[in-house]
Amino acid sequence: MPLYEYKDSQGEEIRLAFGSAVDEATFGQILELDESTDPDFSLKVALEFFALAADAVQSMKIAVRPVLLLSMEAR
């Protein structure tokens, strides 16, 4: 699994493991766009997006499960 390593504005190393859905080079370029007033802004936005996406996928799995069970019972 690809690993992206990044140092935040405090010099803390952040290691992110990406699946094939995230292009590492593009992600790195997005982080480089940050202005000096808030150098970690894009990283915070990206991490929040990934967390929300994971929550959304989990919610969809929970919502679909009863429908799948009913369709399996009907067979």
mmCIF file with all atom_site columns, N, CA and C in Angstrom:
data_model
loop_
_atom_site.group_PDB
_atom_site.id
_atom_site.type_symbol
_atom_site.label_atom_id
_atom_site.label_alt_id
_atom_site.label_comp_id
_atom_site.label_asym_id
_atom_site.label_entity_id
_atom_site.label_seq_id
_atom_site.pdbx_PDB_ins_code
_atom_site.Cartn_x
_atom_site.Cartn_y
_atom_site.Cartn_z
_atom_site.occupancy
_atom_site.B_iso_or_equiv
_atom_site.pdbx_formal_charge
_atom_site.auth_seq_id
_atom_site.auth_comp_id
_atom_site.auth_asym_id
_atom_site.auth_atom_id
_atom_site.pdbx_PDB_model_num
ATOM 1   N N  . MET A 1 1  ? 0.852   -1.167  0.000  1.00 0.00 ? 1  MET A N  1
ATOM 2   C CA . MET A 1 1  ? 0.000   0.000   0.000  1.00 0.00 ? 1  MET A CA 1
ATOM 3   C C  . MET A 1 1  ? 0.903   1.238   0.000  1.00 0.00 ? 1  MET A C  1
ATOM 4   N N  . PRO A 1 2  ? 0.617   2.207   -0.881 1.00 0.00 ? 2  PRO A N  1
ATOM 5   C CA . PRO A 1 2  ? 1.451   3.405   -0.929 1.00 0.00 ? 2  PRO A CA 1
ATOM 6   C C  . PRO A 1 2  ? 1.436   4.155   0.399  1.00 0.00 ? 2  PRO A C  1
ATOM 7   N N  . LEU A 1 3  ? 2.563   4.730   0.733  1.00 0.00 ? 3  LEU A N  1
ATOM 8   C CA . LEU A 1 3  ? 2.682   5.469   1.981  1.00 0.00 ? 3  LEU A CA 1
ATOM 9   C C  . LEU A 1 3  ? 3.138   6.881   1.657  1.00 0.00 ? 3  LEU A C  1
ATOM 10  N N  . TYR A 1 4  ? 2.394   7.869   2.143  1.00 0.00 ? 4  TYR A N  1
ATOM 11  C CA . TYR A 1 4  ? 2.762   9.261   1.932  1.00 0.00 ? 4  TYR A CA 1
ATOM 12  C C  . TYR A 1 4  ? 3.309   9.806   3.235  1.00 0.00 ? 4  TYR A C  1
ATOM 13  N N  . GLU A 1 5  ? 4.508   10.361  3.187  1.00 0.00 ? 5  GLU A N  1
ATOM 14  C CA . GLU A 1 5  ? 5.119   10.941  4.382  1.00 0.00 ? 5  GLU A CA 1
ATOM 15  C C  . GLU A 1 5  ? 5.145   12.454  4.228  1.00 0.00 ? 5  GLU A C  1
ATOM 16  N N  . TYR A 1 6  ? 4.762   13.154  5.292  1.00 0.00 ? 6  TYR A N  1
ATOM 17  C CA . TYR A 1 6  ? 4.617   14.602  5.248  1.00 0.00 ? 6  TYR A CA 1
ATOM 18  C C  . TYR A 1 6  ? 5.008   15.169  6.596  1.00 0.00 ? 6  TYR A C  1
ATOM 19  N N  . LYS A 1 7  ? 5.687   16.319  6.598  1.00 0.00 ? 7  LYS A N  1
ATOM 20  C CA . LYS A 1 7  ? 6.004   17.001  7.859  1.00 0.00 ? 7  LYS A CA 1
ATOM 21  C C  . LYS A 1 7  ? 5.088   18.209  7.980  1.00 0.00 ? 7  LYS A C  1
ATOM 22  N N  . ASP A 1 8  ? 4.370   18.304  9.103  1.00 0.00 ? 8  ASP A N  1
ATOM 23  C CA . ASP A 1 8  ? 3.483   19.443  9.302  1.00 0.00 ? 8  ASP A CA 1
ATOM 24  C C  . ASP A 1 8  ? 4.296   20.665  9.722  1.00 0.00 ? 8  ASP A C  1
ATOM 25  N N  . SER A 1 9  ? 3.607   21.780  9.986  1.00 0.00 ? 9  SER A N  1
ATOM 26  C CA . SER A 1 9  ? 4.293   23.037  10.291 1.00 0.00 ? 9  SER A CA 1
ATOM 27  C C  . SER A 1 9  ? 5.104   22.976  11.584 1.00 0.00 ? 9  SER A C  1
ATOM 28  N N  . GLN A 1 10 ? 4.778   22.044  12.486 1.00 0.00 ? 10 GLN A N  1
ATOM 29  C CA . GLN A 1 10 ? 5.546   21.882  13.721 1.00 0.00 ? 10 GLN A CA 1
ATOM 30  C C  . GLN A 1 10 ? 6.703   20.891  13.555 1.00 0.00 ? 10 GLN A C  1
ATOM 31  N N  . GLY A 1 11 ? 6.872   20.370  12.351 1.00 0.00 ? 11 GLY A N  1
ATOM 32  C CA . GLY A 1 11 ? 7.938   19.415  12.096 1.00 0.00 ? 11 GLY A CA 1
ATOM 33  C C  . GLY A 1 11 ? 7.579   17.982  12.446 1.00 0.00 ? 11 GLY A C  1
ATOM 34  N N  . GLU A 1 12 ? 6.319   17.752  12.837 1.00 0.00 ? 12 GLU A N  1
ATOM 35  C CA . GLU A 1 12 ? 5.866   16.393  13.162 1.00 0.00 ? 12 GLU A CA 1
ATOM 36  C C  . GLU A 1 12 ? 5.692   15.605  11.862 1.00 0.00 ? 12 GLU A C  1
ATOM 37  N N  . GLU A 1 13 ? 6.215   14.393  11.850 1.00 0.00 ? 13 GLU A N  1
ATOM 38  C CA . GLU A 1 13 ? 6.071   13.560  10.668 1.00 0.00 ? 13 GLU A CA 1
ATOM 39  C C  . GLU A 1 13 ? 4.723   12.854  10.684 1.00 0.00 ? 13 GLU A C  1
ATOM 40  N N  . ILE A 1 14 ? 4.031   12.947  9.568  1.00 0.00 ? 14 ILE A N  1
ATOM 41  C CA . ILE A 1 14 ? 2.728   12.303  9.417  1.00 0.00 ? 14 ILE A CA 1
ATOM 42  C C  . ILE A 1 14 ? 2.867   11.274  8.304  1.00 0.00 ? 14 ILE A C  1
ATOM 43  N N  . ARG A 1 15 ? 2.451   10.057  8.579  1.00 0.00 ? 15 ARG A N  1
ATOM 44  C CA . ARG A 1 15 ? 2.521   8.986   7.589  1.00 0.00 ? 15 ARG A CA 1
ATOM 45  C C  . ARG A 1 15 ? 1.103   8.527   7.281  1.00 0.00 ? 15 ARG A C  1
ATOM 46  N N  . LEU A 1 16 ? 0.749   8.590   6.021  1.00 0.00 ? 16 LEU A N  1
ATOM 47  C CA . LEU A 1 16 ? -0.583  8.200   5.581  1.00 0.00 ? 16 LEU A CA 1
ATOM 48  C C  . LEU A 1 16 ? -0.470  7.041   4.607  1.00 0.00 ? 16 LEU A C  1
ATOM 49  N N  . ALA A 1 17 ? -1.229  5.998   4.851  1.00 0.00 ? 17 ALA A N  1
ATOM 50  C CA . ALA A 1 17 ? -1.261  4.858   3.940  1.00 0.00 ? 17 ALA A CA 1
ATOM 51  C C  . ALA A 1 17 ? -2.465  5.030   3.020  1.00 0.00 ? 17 ALA A C  1
ATOM 52  N N  . PHE A 1 18 ? -2.197  5.098   1.727  1.00 0.00 ? 18 PHE A N  1
ATOM 53  C CA . PHE A 1 18 ? -3.255  5.278   0.741  1.00 0.00 ? 18 PHE A CA 1
ATOM 54  C C  . PHE A 1 18 ? -3.498  3.986   -0.017 1.00 0.00 ? 18 PHE A C  1
ATOM 55  N N  . GLY A 1 19 ? -4.726  3.802   -0.412 1.00 0.00 ? 19 GLY A N  1
ATOM 56  C CA . GLY A 1 19 ? -5.050  2.736   -1.339 1.00 0.00 ? 19 GLY A CA 1
ATOM 57  C C  . GLY A 1 19 ? -4.812  3.256   -2.747 1.00 0.00 ? 19 GLY A C  1
ATOM 58  N N  . SER A 1 20 ? -5.222  2.521   -3.725 1.00 0.00 ? 20 SER A N  1
ATOM 59  C CA . SER A 1 20 ? -5.003  2.926   -5.110 1.00 0.00 ? 20 SER A CA 1
ATOM 60  C C  . SER A 1 20 ? -5.916  4.074   -5.537 1.00 0.00 ? 20 SER A C  1
ATOM 61  N N  . ALA A 1 21 ? -6.880  4.453   -4.700 1.00 0.00 ? 21 ALA A N  1
ATOM 62  C CA . ALA A 1 21 ? -7.825  5.512   -5.055 1.00 0.00 ? 21 ALA A CA 1
ATOM 63  C C  . ALA A 1 21 ? -7.232  6.911   -4.920 1.00 0.00 ? 21 ALA A C  1
ATOM 64  N N  . VAL A 1 22 ? -6.088  7.050   -4.259 1.00 0.00 ? 22 VAL A N  1
ATOM 65  C CA . VAL A 1 22 ? -5.481  8.366   -4.044 1.00 0.00 ? 22 VAL A CA 1
ATOM 66  C C  . VAL A 1 22 ? -4.128  8.408   -4.743 1.00 0.00 ? 22 VAL A C  1
ATOM 67  N N  . ASP A 1 23 ? -3.969  9.374   -5.632 1.00 0.00 ? 23 ASP A N  1
ATOM 68  C CA . ASP A 1 23 ? -2.703  9.546   -6.320 1.00 0.00 ? 23 ASP A CA 1
ATOM 69  C C  . ASP A 1 23 ? -1.761  10.342  -5.418 1.00 0.00 ? 23 ASP A C  1
ATOM 70  N N  . GLU A 1 24 ? -0.659  9.722   -5.027 1.00 0.00 ? 24 GLU A N  1
ATOM 71  C CA . GLU A 1 24 ? 0.264   10.352  -4.075 1.00 0.00 ? 24 GLU A CA 1
ATOM 72  C C  . GLU A 1 24 ? 0.848   11.659  -4.598 1.00 0.00 ? 24 GLU A C  1
ATOM 73  N N  . ALA A 1 25 ? 1.216   11.695  -5.868 1.00 0.00 ? 25 ALA A N  1
ATOM 74  C CA . ALA A 1 25 ? 1.822   12.905  -6.431 1.00 0.00 ? 25 ALA A CA 1
ATOM 75  C C  . ALA A 1 25 ? 0.837   14.068  -6.402 1.00 0.00 ? 25 ALA A C  1
ATOM 76  N N  . THR A 1 26 ? -0.405  13.805  -6.780 1.00 0.00 ? 26 THR A N  1
ATOM 77  C CA . THR A 1 26 ? -1.430  14.848  -6.763 1.00 0.00 ? 26 THR A CA 1
ATOM 78  C C  . THR A 1 26 ? -1.699  15.314  -5.345 1.00 0.00 ? 26 THR A C  1
ATOM 79  N N  . PHE A 1 27 ? -1.779  14.382  -4.402 1.00 0.00 ? 27 PHE A N  1
ATOM 80  C CA . PHE A 1 27 ? -2.016  14.738  -3.006 1.00 0.00 ? 27 PHE A CA 1
ATOM 81  C C  . PHE A 1 27 ? -0.885  15.632  -2.492 1.00 0.00 ? 27 PHE A C  1
ATOM 82  N N  . GLY A 1 28 ? 0.338   15.296  -2.823 1.00 0.00 ? 28 GLY A N  1
ATOM 83  C CA . GLY A 1 28 ? 1.483   16.106  -2.419 1.00 0.00 ? 28 GLY A CA 1
ATOM 84  C C  . GLY A 1 28 ? 1.430   17.509  -3.005 1.00 0.00 ? 28 GLY A C  1
ATOM 85  N N  . GLN A 1 29 ? 1.009   17.618  -4.268 1.00 0.00 ? 29 GLN A N  1
ATOM 86  C CA . GLN A 1 29 ? 0.894   18.932  -4.898 1.00 0.00 ? 29 GLN A CA 1
ATOM 87  C C  . GLN A 1 29 ? -0.186  19.776  -4.229 1.00 0.00 ? 29 GLN A C  1
ATOM 88  N N  . ILE A 1 30 ? -1.272  19.149  -3.829 1.00 0.00 ? 30 ILE A N  1
ATOM 89  C CA . ILE A 1 30 ? -2.336  19.879  -3.129 1.00 0.00 ? 30 ILE A CA 1
ATOM 90  C C  . ILE A 1 30 ? -1.802  20.439  -1.815 1.00 0.00 ? 30 ILE A C  1
ATOM 91  N N  . LEU A 1 31 ? -1.051  19.636  -1.081 1.00 0.00 ? 31 LEU A N  1
ATOM 92  C CA . LEU A 1 31 ? -0.496  20.104  0.194  1.00 0.00 ? 31 LEU A CA 1
ATOM 93  C C  . LEU A 1 31 ? 0.505   21.240  0.002  1.00 0.00 ? 31 LEU A C  1
ATOM 94  N N  . GLU A 1 32 ? 1.201   21.251  -1.126 1.00 0.00 ? 32 GLU A N  1
ATOM 95  C CA . GLU A 1 32 ? 2.180   22.301  -1.395 1.00 0.00 ? 32 GLU A CA 1
ATOM 96  C C  . GLU A 1 32 ? 1.526   23.646  -1.705 1.00 0.00 ? 32 GLU A C  1
ATOM 97  N N  . LEU A 1 33 ? 0.226   23.667  -1.980 1.00 0.00 ? 33 LEU A N  1
ATOM 98  C CA . LEU A 1 33 ? -0.475  24.910  -2.307 1.00 0.00 ? 33 LEU A CA 1
ATOM 99  C C  . LEU A 1 33 ? -0.781  25.767  -1.086 1.00 0.00 ? 33 LEU A C  1
ATOM 100 N N  . ASP A 1 34 ? -0.624  25.215  0.096  1.00 0.00 ? 34 ASP A N  1
ATOM 101 C CA . ASP A 1 34 ? -0.949  25.957  1.315  1.00 0.00 ? 34 ASP A CA 1
ATOM 102 C C  . ASP A 1 34 ? -0.139  27.239  1.429  1.00 0.00 ? 34 ASP A C  1
ATOM 103 N N  . GLU A 1 35 ? -0.791  28.256  1.989  1.00 0.00 ? 35 GLU A N  1
ATOM 104 C CA . GLU A 1 35 ? -0.115  29.527  2.221  1.00 0.00 ? 35 GLU A CA 1
ATOM 105 C C  . GLU A 1 35 ? 0.615   29.483  3.558  1.00 0.00 ? 35 GLU A C  1
ATOM 106 N N  . SER A 1 36 ? 1.515   30.396  3.745  1.00 0.00 ? 36 SER A N  1
ATOM 107 C CA . SER A 1 36 ? 2.329   30.399  4.960  1.00 0.00 ? 36 SER A CA 1
ATOM 108 C C  . SER A 1 36 ? 1.517   30.713  6.219  1.00 0.00 ? 36 SER A C  1
ATOM 109 N N  . THR A 1 37 ? 0.328   31.336  6.081  1.00 0.00 ? 37 THR A N  1
ATOM 110 C CA . THR A 1 37 ? -0.475  31.655  7.264  1.00 0.00 ? 37 THR A CA 1
ATOM 111 C C  . THR A 1 37 ? -1.056  30.411  7.922  1.00 0.00 ? 37 THR A C  1
ATOM 112 N N  . ASP A 1 38 ? -1.342  29.377  7.155  1.00 0.00 ? 38 ASP A N  1
ATOM 113 C CA . ASP A 1 38 ? -1.855  28.115  7.701  1.00 0.00 ? 38 ASP A CA 1
ATOM 114 C C  . ASP A 1 38 ? -1.323  26.972  6.846  1.00 0.00 ? 38 ASP A C  1
ATOM 115 N N  . PRO A 1 39 ? -0.069  26.591  7.061  1.00 0.00 ? 39 PRO A N  1
ATOM 116 C CA . PRO A 1 39 ? 0.572   25.614  6.186  1.00 0.00 ? 39 PRO A CA 1
ATOM 117 C C  . PRO A 1 39 ? -0.031  24.216  6.229  1.00 0.00 ? 39 PRO A C  1
ATOM 118 N N  . ASP A 1 40 ? -0.831  23.905  7.227  1.00 0.00 ? 40 ASP A N  1
ATOM 119 C CA . ASP A 1 40 ? -1.414  22.569  7.323  1.00 0.00 ? 40 ASP A CA 1
ATOM 120 C C  . ASP A 1 40 ? -2.894  22.542  6.944  1.00 0.00 ? 40 ASP A C  1
ATOM 121 N N  . PHE A 1 41 ? -3.400  23.619  6.359  1.00 0.00 ? 41 PHE A N  1
ATOM 122 C CA . PHE A 1 41 ? -4.825  23.713  6.051  1.00 0.00 ? 41 PHE A CA 1
ATOM 123 C C  . PHE A 1 41 ? -5.294  22.572  5.151  1.00 0.00 ? 41 PHE A C  1
ATOM 124 N N  . SER A 1 42 ? -4.615  22.359  4.034  1.00 0.00 ? 42 SER A N  1
ATOM 125 C CA . SER A 1 42 ? -5.041  21.314  3.091  1.00 0.00 ? 42 SER A CA 1
ATOM 126 C C  . SER A 1 42 ? -4.974  19.926  3.707  1.00 0.00 ? 42 SER A C  1
ATOM 127 N N  . LEU A 1 43 ? -3.965  19.687  4.534  1.00 0.00 ? 43 LEU A N  1
ATOM 128 C CA . LEU A 1 43 ? -3.856  18.387  5.195  1.00 0.00 ? 43 LEU A CA 1
ATOM 129 C C  . LEU A 1 43 ? -5.050  18.163  6.111  1.00 0.00 ? 43 LEU A C  1
ATOM 130 N N  . LYS A 1 44 ? -5.418  19.188  6.884  1.00 0.00 ? 44 LYS A N  1
ATOM 131 C CA . LYS A 1 44 ? -6.574  19.071  7.780  1.00 0.00 ? 44 LYS A CA 1
ATOM 132 C C  . LYS A 1 44 ? -7.848  18.794  6.989  1.00 0.00 ? 44 LYS A C  1
ATOM 133 N N  . VAL A 1 45 ? -8.037  19.516  5.881  1.00 0.00 ? 45 VAL A N  1
ATOM 134 C CA . VAL A 1 45 ? -9.226  19.321  5.046  1.00 0.00 ? 45 VAL A CA 1
ATOM 135 C C  . VAL A 1 45 ? -9.243  17.911  4.468  1.00 0.00 ? 45 VAL A C  1
ATOM 136 N N  . ALA A 1 46 ? -8.103  17.449  3.963  1.00 0.00 ? 46 ALA A N  1
ATOM 137 C CA . ALA A 1 46 ? -8.035  16.113  3.368  1.00 0.00 ? 46 ALA A CA 1
ATOM 138 C C  . ALA A 1 46 ? -8.308  15.026  4.397  1.00 0.00 ? 46 ALA A C  1
ATOM 139 N N  . LEU A 1 47 ? -7.724  15.144  5.579  1.00 0.00 ? 47 LEU A N  1
ATOM 140 C CA . LEU A 1 47 ? -7.941  14.131  6.612  1.00 0.00 ? 47 LEU A CA 1
ATOM 141 C C  . LEU A 1 47 ? -9.392  14.118  7.073  1.00 0.00 ? 47 LEU A C  1
ATOM 142 N N  . GLU A 1 48 ? -10.009 15.289  7.184  1.00 0.00 ? 48 GLU A N  1
ATOM 143 C CA . GLU A 1 48 ? -11.426 15.355  7.561  1.00 0.00 ? 48 GLU A CA 1
ATOM 144 C C  . GLU A 1 48 ? -12.298 14.726  6.475  1.00 0.00 ? 48 GLU A C  1
ATOM 145 N N  . PHE A 1 49 ? -11.944 14.975  5.203  1.00 0.00 ? 49 PHE A N  1
ATOM 146 C CA . PHE A 1 49 ? -12.684 14.373  4.096  1.00 0.00 ? 49 PHE A CA 1
ATOM 147 C C  . PHE A 1 49 ? -12.603 12.848  4.160  1.00 0.00 ? 49 PHE A C  1
ATOM 148 N N  . PHE A 1 50 ? -11.403 12.309  4.384  1.00 0.00 ? 50 PHE A N  1
ATOM 149 C CA . PHE A 1 50 ? -11.247 10.857  4.466  1.00 0.00 ? 50 PHE A CA 1
ATOM 150 C C  . PHE A 1 50 ? -12.054 10.278  5.628  1.00 0.00 ? 50 PHE A C  1
ATOM 151 N N  . ALA A 1 51 ? -12.075 10.978  6.758  1.00 0.00 ? 51 ALA A N  1
ATOM 152 C CA . ALA A 1 51 ? -12.848 10.509  7.916  1.00 0.00 ? 51 ALA A CA 1
ATOM 153 C C  . ALA A 1 51 ? -14.340 10.520  7.607  1.00 0.00 ? 51 ALA A C  1
ATOM 154 N N  . LEU A 1 52 ? -14.818 11.589  6.979  1.00 0.00 ? 52 LEU A N  1
ATOM 155 C CA . LEU A 1 52 ? -16.238 11.663  6.617  1.00 0.00 ? 52 LEU A CA 1
ATOM 156 C C  . LEU A 1 52 ? -16.602 10.596  5.591  1.00 0.00 ? 52 LEU A C  1
ATOM 157 N N  . ALA A 1 53 ? -15.710 10.363  4.641  1.00 0.00 ? 53 ALA A N  1
ATOM 158 C CA . ALA A 1 53 ? -15.971 9.333   3.632  1.00 0.00 ? 53 ALA A CA 1
ATOM 159 C C  . ALA A 1 53 ? -16.063 7.953   4.277  1.00 0.00 ? 53 ALA A C  1
ATOM 160 N N  . ALA A 1 54 ? -15.180 7.660   5.208  1.00 0.00 ? 54 ALA A N  1
ATOM 161 C CA . ALA A 1 54 ? -15.216 6.370   5.903  1.00 0.00 ? 54 ALA A CA 1
ATOM 162 C C  . ALA A 1 54 ? -16.516 6.218   6.689  1.00 0.00 ? 54 ALA A C  1
ATOM 163 N N  . ASP A 1 55 ? -16.946 7.286   7.354  1.00 0.00 ? 55 ASP A N  1
ATOM 164 C CA . ASP A 1 55 ? -18.218 7.252   8.092  1.00 0.00 ? 55 ASP A CA 1
ATOM 165 C C  . ASP A 1 55 ? -19.395 7.035   7.147  1.00 0.00 ? 55 ASP A C  1
ATOM 166 N N  . ALA A 1 56 ? -19.360 7.702   5.985  1.00 0.00 ? 56 ALA A N  1
ATOM 167 C CA . ALA A 1 56 ? -20.448 7.566   5.016  1.00 0.00 ? 56 ALA A CA 1
ATOM 168 C C  . ALA A 1 56 ? -20.533 6.138   4.486  1.00 0.00 ? 56 ALA A C  1
ATOM 169 N N  . VAL A 1 57 ? -19.394 5.542   4.187  1.00 0.00 ? 57 VAL A N  1
ATOM 170 C CA . VAL A 1 57 ? -19.380 4.162   3.695  1.00 0.00 ? 57 VAL A CA 1
ATOM 171 C C  . VAL A 1 57 ? -19.929 3.221   4.762  1.00 0.00 ? 57 VAL A C  1
ATOM 172 N N  . GLN A 1 58 ? -19.534 3.422   6.006  1.00 0.00 ? 58 GLN A N  1
ATOM 173 C CA . GLN A 1 58 ? -20.033 2.585   7.097  1.00 0.00 ? 58 GLN A CA 1
ATOM 174 C C  . GLN A 1 58 ? -21.546 2.733   7.242  1.00 0.00 ? 58 GLN A C  1
ATOM 175 N N  . SER A 1 59 ? -22.045 3.960   7.162  1.00 0.00 ? 59 SER A N  1
ATOM 176 C CA . SER A 1 59 ? -23.488 4.200   7.260  1.00 0.00 ? 59 SER A CA 1
ATOM 177 C C  . SER A 1 59 ? -24.240 3.524   6.119  1.00 0.00 ? 59 SER A C  1
ATOM 178 N N  . MET A 1 60 ? -23.664 3.570   4.915  1.00 0.00 ? 60 MET A N  1
ATOM 179 C CA . MET A 1 60 ? -24.311 2.924   3.771  1.00 0.00 ? 60 MET A CA 1
ATOM 180 C C  . MET A 1 60 ? -24.351 1.409   3.952  1.00 0.00 ? 60 MET A C  1
ATOM 181 N N  . LYS A 1 61 ? -23.269 0.835   4.469  1.00 0.00 ? 61 LYS A N  1
ATOM 182 C CA . LYS A 1 61 ? -23.251 -0.612  4.711  1.00 0.00 ? 61 LYS A CA 1
ATOM 183 C C  . LYS A 1 61 ? -24.340 -1.005  5.705  1.00 0.00 ? 61 LYS A C  1
ATOM 184 N N  . ILE A 1 62 ? -24.496 -0.215  6.754  1.00 0.00 ? 62 ILE A N  1
ATOM 185 C CA . ILE A 1 62 ? -25.523 -0.496  7.763  1.00 0.00 ? 62 ILE A CA 1
ATOM 186 C C  . ILE A 1 62 ? -26.913 -0.357  7.161  1.00 0.00 ? 62 ILE A C  1
ATOM 187 N N  . ALA A 1 63 ? -27.115 0.664   6.331  1.00 0.00 ? 63 ALA A N  1
ATOM 188 C CA . ALA A 1 63 ? -28.427 0.902   5.734  1.00 0.00 ? 63 ALA A CA 1
ATOM 189 C C  . ALA A 1 63 ? -28.801 -0.175  4.721  1.00 0.00 ? 63 ALA A C  1
ATOM 190 N N  . VAL A 1 64 ? -27.841 -0.693  4.001  1.00 0.00 ? 64 VAL A N  1
ATOM 191 C CA . VAL A 1 64 ? -28.106 -1.676  2.944  1.00 0.00 ? 64 VAL A CA 1
ATOM 192 C C  . VAL A 1 64 ? -28.278 -3.083  3.504  1.00 0.00 ? 64 VAL A C  1
ATOM 193 N N  . ARG A 1 65 ? -27.711 -3.354  4.628  1.00 0.00 ? 65 ARG A N  1
ATOM 194 C CA . ARG A 1 65 ? -27.733 -4.712  5.177  1.00 0.00 ? 65 ARG A CA 1
ATOM 195 C C  . ARG A 1 65 ? -29.145 -5.309  5.300  1.00 0.00 ? 65 ARG A C  1
ATOM 196 N N  . PRO A 1 66 ? -30.137 -4.595  5.887  1.00 0.00 ? 66 PRO A N  1
ATOM 197 C CA . PRO A 1 66 ? -31.479 -5.191  5.976  1.00 0.00 ? 66 PRO A CA 1
ATOM 198 C C  . PRO A 1 66 ? -32.083 -5.500  4.604  1.00 0.00 ? 66 PRO A C  1
ATOM 199 N N  . VAL A 1 67 ? -31.813 -4.646  3.641  1.00 0.00 ? 67 VAL A N  1
ATOM 200 C CA . VAL A 1 67 ? -32.336 -4.871  2.289  1.00 0.00 ? 67 VAL A CA 1
ATOM 201 C C  . VAL A 1 67 ? -31.713 -6.127  1.698  1.00 0.00 ? 67 VAL A C  1
ATOM 202 N N  . LEU A 1 68 ? -30.430 -6.301  1.889  1.00 0.00 ? 68 LEU A N  1
ATOM 203 C CA . LEU A 1 68 ? -29.762 -7.501  1.384  1.00 0.00 ? 68 LEU A CA 1
ATOM 204 C C  . LEU A 1 68 ? -30.290 -8.760  2.061  1.00 0.00 ? 68 LEU A C  1
ATOM 205 N N  . LEU A 1 69 ? -30.512 -8.680  3.363  1.00 0.00 ? 69 LEU A N  1
ATOM 206 C CA . LEU A 1 69 ? -31.047 -9.839  4.081  1.00 0.00 ? 69 LEU A CA 1
ATOM 207 C C  . LEU A 1 69 ? -32.443 -10.199 3.583  1.00 0.00 ? 69 LEU A C  1
ATOM 208 N N  . LEU A 1 70 ? -33.283 -9.193  3.355  1.00 0.00 ? 70 LEU A N  1
ATOM 209 C CA . LEU A 1 70 ? -34.633 -9.451  2.839  1.00 0.00 ? 70 LEU A CA 1
ATOM 210 C C  . LEU A 1 70 ? -34.585 -10.065 1.447  1.00 0.00 ? 70 LEU A C  1
ATOM 211 N N  . SER A 1 71 ? -33.696 -9.562  0.601  1.00 0.00 ? 71 SER A N  1
ATOM 212 C CA . SER A 1 71 ? -33.619 -10.109 -0.751 1.00 0.00 ? 71 SER A CA 1
ATOM 213 C C  . SER A 1 71 ? -33.087 -11.539 -0.739 1.00 0.00 ? 71 SER A C  1
ATOM 214 N N  . MET A 1 72 ? -32.214 -11.859 0.212  1.00 0.00 ? 72 MET A N  1
ATOM 215 C CA . MET A 1 72 ? -31.704 -13.226 0.313  1.00 0.00 ? 72 MET A CA 1
ATOM 216 C C  . MET A 1 72 ? -32.796 -14.168 0.819  1.00 0.00 ? 72 MET A C  1
ATOM 217 N N  . GLU A 1 73 ? -33.646 -13.681 1.725  1.00 0.00 ? 73 GLU A N  1
ATOM 218 C CA . GLU A 1 73 ? -34.739 -14.506 2.241  1.00 0.00 ? 73 GLU A CA 1
ATOM 219 C C  . GLU A 1 73 ? -35.775 -14.789 1.164  1.00 0.00 ? 73 GLU A C  1
ATOM 220 N N  . ALA A 1 74 ? -35.949 -13.860 0.239  1.00 0.00 ? 74 ALA A N  1
ATOM 221 C CA . ALA A 1 74 ? -36.950 -14.013 -0.810 1.00 0.00 ? 74 ALA A CA 1
ATOM 222 C C  . ALA A 1 74 ? -36.540 -15.051 -1.846 1.00 0.00 ? 74 ALA A C  1
ATOM 223 N N  . ARG A 1 75 ? -35.306 -15.403 -1.887 1.00 0.00 ? 75 ARG A N  1
ATOM 224 C CA . ARG A 1 75 ? -34.840 -16.372 -2.902 1.00 0.00 ? 75 ARG A CA 1
ATOM 225 C C  . ARG A 1 75 ? -35.195 -17.750 -2.545 1.00 0.00 ? 75 ARG A C  1
#
